[in-house]
XYZ file of C-alpha atoms in Angstrom:
503
model
C 5.279 -19.235 -44.163
C 2.605 -17.144 -42.501
C 3.365 -18.423 -39.012
C 6.971 -17.335 -39.232
C 6.114 -13.915 -40.641
C 3.758 -13.148 -37.769
C 6.012 -14.187 -34.919
C 9.269 -12.787 -36.313
C 8.231 -9.350 -37.518
C 7.043 -6.202 -35.819
C 3.798 -6.509 -33.896
C 0.658 -4.879 -35.243
C 0.236 -3.038 -31.972
C 3.747 -1.705 -31.340
C 2.664 1.876 -32.035
C -0.261 1.881 -29.603
C 0.415 3.747 -26.341
C 0.596 1.706 -23.158
C -1.808 2.632 -20.374
C 0.028 4.262 -17.475
C -2.820 3.691 -15.007
C -2.123 -0.015 -14.625
C 0.679 -2.299 -13.511
C 1.515 -5.925 -14.257
C 3.276 -8.473 -12.065
C 4.421 -11.916 -13.195
C 6.156 -15.030 -11.885
C 7.153 -18.166 -13.799
C 5.961 -21.659 -12.997
C 7.783 -23.575 -10.288
C 8.144 -27.178 -9.125
C 9.484 -27.740 -5.602
C 11.950 -30.444 -4.713
C 11.665 -32.172 -1.301
C 14.160 -29.688 0.174
C 11.941 -26.753 -0.844
C 14.062 -25.503 -3.728
C 12.106 -24.563 -6.826
C 12.865 -25.052 -10.512
C 11.052 -23.769 -13.590
C 9.642 -26.628 -15.649
C 8.842 -24.728 -18.873
C 9.096 -21.206 -20.339
C 6.477 -18.707 -19.159
C 3.297 -19.209 -21.210
C 1.149 -16.335 -19.895
C 0.521 -13.128 -21.812
C -1.119 -9.756 -21.216
C -2.081 -6.486 -22.902
C -2.518 -2.963 -21.537
C -3.261 -0.332 -24.156
C -4.820 3.099 -24.326
C -6.787 3.671 -27.494
C -8.477 6.726 -28.921
C -11.771 8.256 -27.850
C -11.314 7.400 -24.156
C -10.931 3.678 -24.809
C -8.744 1.371 -22.696
C -8.082 -2.331 -23.239
C -6.537 -4.807 -20.793
C -6.162 -8.563 -20.874
C -4.535 -11.539 -19.193
C -3.970 -14.757 -21.142
C -3.140 -18.113 -19.590
C -1.331 -20.210 -22.188
C -0.682 -23.937 -22.068
C 1.382 -26.359 -24.169
C 3.387 -23.359 -25.337
C 2.982 -19.587 -25.461
C 2.050 -19.273 -29.146
C -1.708 -18.854 -28.679
C -1.404 -16.444 -25.741
C 1.131 -14.329 -27.646
C -0.934 -14.311 -30.839
C -4.195 -13.539 -29.040
C -2.748 -10.605 -27.078
C -1.628 -8.948 -30.315
C -4.446 -9.932 -32.649
C -7.221 -9.084 -30.196
C -5.754 -5.609 -29.727
C -5.682 -5.113 -33.487
C -9.280 -6.313 -33.765
C -10.497 -3.816 -31.159
C -8.308 -0.707 -31.057
C -7.582 0.108 -34.691
C -10.721 2.155 -35.212
C -13.376 -0.461 -34.448
C -14.582 1.054 -31.155
C -15.815 4.633 -30.760
C -17.671 6.577 -28.090
C -20.791 6.466 -30.260
C -21.216 2.722 -29.869
C -24.068 1.420 -27.733
C -23.758 -1.396 -25.196
C -25.140 -3.803 -27.781
C -22.558 -2.644 -30.325
C -19.712 -3.192 -27.866
C -20.879 -6.692 -26.997
C -21.159 -7.592 -30.679
C -17.708 -6.191 -31.500
C -16.118 -8.056 -28.591
C -17.711 -11.354 -29.609
C -16.676 -10.890 -33.227
C -13.128 -10.019 -32.170
C -12.667 -13.291 -30.274
C -14.021 -15.238 -33.231
C -11.666 -13.405 -35.602
C -8.678 -14.074 -33.324
C -9.242 -17.817 -33.295
C -9.855 -18.042 -37.039
C -6.735 -15.982 -37.712
C -4.669 -18.185 -35.444
C -5.766 -21.367 -37.188
C -4.853 -19.738 -40.508
C -1.296 -19.152 -39.264
C -0.832 -22.857 -38.604
C -2.525 -23.952 -41.834
C 0.693 -24.925 -43.614
C 1.886 -26.911 -40.621
C -1.456 -28.721 -40.428
C -1.304 -29.571 -44.124
C 2.233 -30.943 -43.829
C 1.256 -32.886 -40.727
C -1.710 -34.474 -42.535
C 0.495 -35.373 -45.484
C 3.210 -36.981 -43.369
C 0.640 -38.835 -41.249
C -0.570 -40.593 -44.383
C 2.927 -41.055 -45.744
C 3.719 -44.588 -46.906
C 7.169 -45.347 -48.224
C 6.988 -47.023 -51.676
C 8.156 -50.564 -51.899
C 11.558 -50.676 -53.538
C 13.740 -53.759 -53.602
C 16.811 -51.551 -53.897
C 16.041 -49.703 -50.614
C 17.543 -51.420 -47.597
C 15.759 -51.927 -44.294
C 18.260 -49.546 -42.669
C 17.344 -46.838 -45.200
C 13.645 -47.409 -44.575
C 14.141 -47.123 -40.832
C 16.171 -43.935 -41.247
C 13.497 -42.282 -43.391
C 10.743 -43.398 -41.035
C 12.642 -41.942 -38.092
C 12.992 -38.603 -39.872
C 9.255 -38.589 -40.616
C 8.461 -39.269 -36.964
C 10.778 -36.500 -35.813
C 9.183 -34.029 -38.204
C 5.703 -35.079 -37.116
C 6.711 -34.434 -33.517
C 7.925 -30.935 -34.435
C 4.698 -30.198 -36.291
C 2.593 -31.491 -33.407
C 4.282 -28.998 -31.079
C 3.766 -26.231 -33.622
C -0.003 -26.738 -33.901
C -0.742 -27.700 -30.299
C -1.482 -25.410 -27.399
C -4.181 -22.970 -26.438
C -4.996 -20.191 -24.023
C -7.746 -18.845 -21.803
C -8.394 -15.115 -21.653
C -9.999 -12.453 -19.510
C -10.283 -9.044 -21.160
C -11.420 -5.722 -19.731
C -12.590 -2.872 -21.934
C -13.297 0.630 -20.639
C -15.255 2.812 -23.057
C -17.245 5.934 -22.183
C -16.172 5.245 -18.581
C -18.100 1.954 -18.669
C -16.497 -1.387 -17.868
C -16.979 -4.503 -19.989
C -15.468 -7.886 -19.100
C -15.101 -10.608 -21.742
C -14.079 -13.999 -20.400
C -13.078 -17.244 -22.084
C -11.958 -19.917 -19.645
C -10.683 -19.926 -16.096
C -8.962 -16.587 -15.455
C -10.618 -14.098 -13.084
C -11.700 -10.455 -12.910
C -12.283 -8.667 -9.591
C -13.590 -5.141 -9.095
C -13.009 -3.502 -5.717
C -15.131 -0.410 -5.068
C -14.942 1.888 -2.070
C -18.441 3.137 -1.279
C -19.365 6.542 0.147
C -20.164 5.065 3.573
C -16.655 3.654 3.895
C -17.420 0.059 2.963
C -15.484 -1.802 0.295
C -17.175 -4.171 -2.101
C -15.286 -6.953 -3.865
C -17.123 -8.150 -6.950
C -16.049 -11.217 -8.903
C -17.312 -10.511 -12.396
C -18.515 -13.727 -13.975
C -17.713 -17.349 -13.214
C -14.917 -19.491 -14.671
C -15.791 -21.728 -17.601
C -14.714 -24.906 -15.873
C -15.871 -28.477 -15.442
C -17.740 -27.579 -12.233
C -19.688 -24.660 -13.729
C -23.322 -25.789 -13.857
C -24.178 -23.550 -16.812
C -21.265 -24.934 -18.811
C -22.183 -28.505 -17.929
C -25.719 -27.825 -19.117
C -24.370 -26.350 -22.360
C -22.308 -29.484 -22.975
C -25.259 -31.726 -22.097
C -27.429 -30.096 -24.774
C -24.734 -31.043 -27.293
C -24.919 -34.693 -26.259
C -21.900 -34.804 -23.925
C -22.258 -36.740 -20.679
C -21.906 -33.846 -18.215
C -21.622 -36.194 -15.222
C -18.521 -37.765 -16.756
C -17.077 -34.305 -17.460
C -17.651 -33.246 -13.865
C -16.070 -36.438 -12.563
C -13.060 -36.173 -14.873
C -12.460 -32.548 -13.864
C -10.583 -31.916 -17.099
C -11.100 -31.913 -20.830
C -7.982 -32.955 -22.723
C -5.738 -31.968 -19.831
C -7.363 -28.613 -19.020
C -10.142 -27.658 -16.602
C -11.553 -25.037 -18.990
C -14.620 -25.674 -21.131
C -13.927 -22.601 -23.288
C -10.529 -21.731 -24.720
C -8.715 -20.128 -27.633
C -6.802 -22.330 -30.055
C -6.236 -25.982 -29.102
C -6.702 -27.346 -32.612
C -6.842 -30.978 -31.517
C -9.792 -30.410 -29.186
C -11.608 -28.076 -31.566
C -11.379 -30.134 -34.767
C -10.698 -33.677 -33.586
C -13.092 -33.782 -30.632
C -14.813 -36.865 -32.067
C -11.589 -38.780 -31.365
C -11.632 -37.740 -27.690
C -13.673 -40.257 -25.692
C -15.211 -37.704 -23.329
C -16.335 -35.431 -26.203
C -17.054 -37.972 -28.935
C -20.878 -37.968 -28.458
C -21.079 -34.194 -29.150
C -23.271 -33.107 -32.072
C -21.081 -30.097 -32.746
C -17.880 -28.521 -31.419
C -18.210 -28.632 -27.586
C -15.164 -26.569 -26.550
C -15.593 -23.067 -27.927
C -13.881 -19.670 -27.914
C -17.068 -17.611 -27.567
C -16.625 -15.100 -24.733
C -19.095 -14.527 -21.929
C -19.486 -10.746 -21.752
C -20.430 -8.815 -18.615
C -21.251 -5.124 -18.711
C -21.688 -2.383 -19.014
C -20.896 -1.207 -15.505
C -20.567 2.527 -15.016
C -17.328 3.681 -13.414
C -18.585 7.225 -12.779
C -17.650 8.161 -9.237
C -16.046 4.777 -8.570
C -12.912 4.730 -6.442
C -10.979 1.485 -6.252
C -9.221 -0.874 -8.614
C -9.745 -3.636 -11.163
C -7.791 -6.894 -11.025
C -7.253 -9.358 -13.874
C -5.615 -12.606 -12.767
C -4.367 -15.686 -14.560
C -5.522 -19.106 -13.456
C -2.042 -19.862 -12.130
C -2.193 -17.003 -9.610
C -5.670 -17.970 -8.431
C -4.773 -21.641 -8.065
C -1.570 -20.866 -6.153
C -3.422 -18.780 -3.553
C -6.324 -21.226 -3.272
C -3.929 -24.169 -2.953
C -2.171 -22.450 -0.068
C -5.144 -21.105 1.898
C -8.276 -22.650 0.389
C -10.787 -21.023 -1.958
C -13.070 -19.485 0.657
C -11.264 -16.164 1.156
C -9.083 -16.000 -1.970
C -10.780 -12.926 -3.441
C -10.643 -11.027 -0.170
C -7.019 -11.996 0.402
C -5.792 -10.799 -2.968
C -7.704 -7.513 -2.629
C -6.257 -6.977 0.836
C -2.748 -7.586 -0.474
C -3.263 -5.097 -3.291
C -4.664 -2.479 -0.915
C -1.722 -2.929 1.442
C 0.804 -2.508 -1.359
C -1.025 0.486 -2.841
C -0.732 2.154 0.553
C 3.046 2.086 0.496
C 4.190 1.871 -3.146
C 4.379 4.770 -5.589
C 4.562 2.566 -8.692
C 1.801 0.321 -9.974
C 4.370 -2.012 -11.487
C 5.910 -2.399 -8.033
C 2.472 -2.967 -6.486
C 1.538 -5.725 -8.939
C 4.912 -7.451 -8.700
C 4.938 -7.259 -4.898
C 1.518 -8.931 -4.695
C 2.606 -11.724 -7.031
C 5.724 -12.232 -4.921
C 3.539 -12.376 -1.795
C 1.397 -15.135 -3.297
C 4.495 -16.978 -4.471
C 5.994 -16.779 -0.980
C 2.754 -17.900 0.703
C 2.528 -20.883 -1.621
C 6.129 -21.886 -0.973
C 5.843 -21.432 2.790
C 2.802 -23.693 2.974
C 4.664 -26.375 1.019
C 7.724 -26.378 3.291
C 5.554 -26.172 6.434
C 4.381 -29.754 5.998
C 0.871 -28.762 7.105
C -2.263 -30.311 5.697
C -2.454 -28.085 2.620
C 1.202 -28.628 1.744
C 0.207 -31.602 -0.421
C -1.629 -29.154 -2.729
C 1.406 -26.868 -3.042
C 4.126 -29.001 -4.619
C 4.047 -26.806 -7.743
C 2.390 -23.756 -9.277
C 1.875 -22.542 -12.825
C 2.802 -19.182 -14.345
C 1.211 -16.269 -12.482
C 0.100 -12.910 -13.903
C -1.677 -10.031 -12.137
C -2.847 -6.829 -13.837
C -4.001 -3.922 -11.646
C -5.915 -0.944 -13.043
C -6.645 1.829 -10.551
C -9.903 3.785 -10.703
C -9.750 7.397 -9.505
C -7.313 6.412 -6.794
C -3.965 8.092 -6.098
C -0.891 6.114 -5.239
C 0.782 6.493 -1.887
C 3.578 9.009 -1.631
C 6.400 6.593 -0.998
C 8.795 9.442 -0.188
C 6.859 10.479 2.910
C 6.664 8.790 6.273
C 3.289 8.868 8.063
C 4.509 11.712 10.290
C 5.427 13.733 7.200
C 2.042 13.381 5.561
C 2.230 9.825 4.272
C -0.808 7.606 4.751
C -1.368 4.378 6.642
C -3.985 1.901 5.382
C -4.184 -1.038 7.776
C -5.365 -4.256 6.159
C -6.235 -7.357 8.126
C -5.829 -10.484 6.016
C -7.621 -13.562 7.359
C -6.139 -16.950 6.697
C -6.047 -20.381 8.237
C -3.330 -22.905 8.896
C -5.723 -25.812 8.961
C -8.830 -27.128 7.279
C -12.090 -27.862 9.021
C -15.777 -27.956 8.252
C -16.874 -25.905 11.240
C -17.568 -22.238 10.596
C -16.003 -19.217 12.163
C -16.585 -15.560 11.379
C -13.721 -13.419 10.217
C -13.696 -9.754 9.378
C -11.651 -8.278 6.571
C -10.493 -4.819 7.583
C -9.848 -2.986 4.348
C -9.318 0.765 4.107
C -9.015 1.978 0.540
C -6.820 4.938 -0.369
C -8.887 7.959 -1.329
C -8.386 11.574 -2.262
C -10.449 12.801 0.656
C -9.382 12.884 4.293
C -8.794 9.337 5.477
C -10.739 7.938 8.368
C -9.479 4.592 9.550
C -12.174 2.061 10.241
C -13.151 -1.557 9.960
C -14.878 -2.272 6.692
C -16.088 -5.450 5.114
C -15.301 -6.832 1.678
C -17.795 -9.270 0.248
C -17.632 -11.423 -2.848
C -20.567 -10.634 -5.116
C -21.635 -12.002 -8.437
C -22.339 -9.344 -11.036
C -25.669 -7.687 -10.524
C -25.878 -8.518 -6.816
C -26.632 -5.300 -4.951
C -25.138 -4.438 -1.607
C -27.799 -3.156 0.805
C -27.110 0.375 1.867
C -28.071 -0.461 5.404
C -25.425 -3.146 5.761
C -23.311 -2.645 8.847
C -19.678 -1.724 8.233
C -18.733 -4.407 10.739
C -20.598 -7.226 9.006
C -18.579 -10.429 9.036
C -17.500 -12.853 6.365
C -18.203 -16.520 6.777
C -15.236 -18.814 6.427
C -14.643 -22.521 6.963
C -11.602 -21.808 9.089
C -11.204 -22.863 12.691
C -7.918 -21.151 13.446
C -8.106 -17.674 11.992
C -5.229 -15.274 12.275
C -5.011 -11.636 11.224
C -1.857 -9.898 10.143
C -1.757 -6.137 9.719
C 0.646 -4.634 7.264
C 1.466 -1.113 6.239
C 4.938 -1.685 4.898
C 6.957 -4.521 3.543
C 9.185 -4.877 6.599
C 6.332 -4.627 9.100
C 7.281 -1.180 10.435
C 4.917 1.762 10.284
C 7.566 4.442 10.390
C 10.859 4.948 8.613
C 14.021 4.701 10.671
C 15.274 7.961 12.115
C 18.686 9.222 11.161
C 21.817 7.902 12.743
C 21.930 10.888 15.103
C 20.153 9.924 18.326
C 17.580 12.271 19.866
C 18.931 14.158 22.893
C 16.920 14.538 26.151
C 15.721 18.026 27.071
C 16.273 19.742 30.409
C 13.566 17.593 32.032
C 15.268 14.404 30.882
C 12.565 13.628 28.317
C 13.244 12.666 24.699
C 11.257 14.782 22.199
C 8.297 12.866 20.740
C 8.621 11.209 17.338
C 5.080 12.221 16.378
C 3.333 15.555 16.743
C -0.208 14.869 18.040
C -1.328 18.501 18.360
C -3.527 18.227 15.252
C -5.132 15.090 16.682
C -5.827 16.744 20.041
C -7.390 19.766 18.366
C -9.670 17.641 16.170
C -10.596 15.403 19.091
C -11.484 18.396 21.156
C -13.678 19.931 18.451
C -15.468 16.630 17.807
C -16.113 15.754 21.460
C -16.611 19.166 22.965
C -19.904 19.655 24.834
C -19.504 23.377 25.015
C -16.499 23.302 27.321
C -12.942 23.174 26.164
C -11.389 19.742 26.347
C -7.916 20.825 25.389
C -6.894 20.770 28.975
C -7.882 17.121 29.302
C -5.874 15.919 26.328
C -2.284 15.996 25.278
C 0.873 16.396 27.300
C 0.394 18.114 30.600
């Protein structure tokens, strides 16, 4: 059976090299009991890919599966095969790349439905199965056979059900392309030459509150007002998805979709690009819907993009492994979500459970922190102020996100602003670095972090420092470099060395 052969044998993409410039963090779904303890309700259904192809091509993806992991697993492998086995070259134009991406998603879905073809045929046969009338067959025998048929139908239903949403990033010729199907998210954080940091959300989720998607459904004859009110289509908030045979081929039997002239829920990706990465310093984030929803449930949607970027920046400043960075951020979100639930505050009612969470981080011309060095030994400190609120209100208050990105040049600490931009929205060059973000928070707190335990410096050895002849303990930090630079920058022709430093 084709389904078995695909899932039990070696993957098509096992020989492709993994990209070493990205890291992935994951956490399984969790349901909290009243005492705050969490249990996993189903196996992890998310998937991801992170490959380096030929000709300077890189492919990344995050897949949010539901009703099983089959579609997410299949899509992560099949999509890679459709894109990285010679299909993309540096000679392709932007139009070529868009066409190849669109065709790849179409091929993935068709291939998936082919793998479940035998199961669908058996399911159709058993659904129409009628036991022949036979006077020699007892009622008990009839009931036994009927029960076996029902059990097999249940198995087949599980085998053909399920789907996935996907967000895919392709880097070719140092240009970024984002292909999105569903409700995952892509963020690009860029550190500009004037010290500001821009946070761009690339594209919008294909959900039941997306006006463009509602208009698309309306043109097909679907009552978009009912879709918006329902908030879900067949149990999912996405209006585009991979797989989900029941919704794709039996939509006429679904009340909300029955008026549609043609298939309303599609797998066609929305493609954004190309965006040049020449000279860009920062990072790209691909996030599953579960991660986004967990953070927004805990703190509200207003600052979610800025919060996740600030967490990543803080971890990049202290970790020397991208895997550790990604996993640490996921654990932060998981902890925030749990803490809000046990706090009993207003948003705790939204945090009784979370779905599987996946975060993929791809750095762009940005070195990792040297985790072996303390700040006094040459390590770097990147303070990040993360705004959040403990309560909900409709009144507005301004908060500033202080985000200092790691860079290869000499670091100058400062207060910069991250802003959420739709693709194509320019950031004025004259914008003040201290511009504020608007938030619907009344009680805004800021927490600075440079290391996981809250300390800026590593502990000194067990041997205590001894006082000198004056009774003073030698300083922990040598500020002579600072005094010299301060003096050169603020000198008005007279030496200032005498006015600074220890006397």
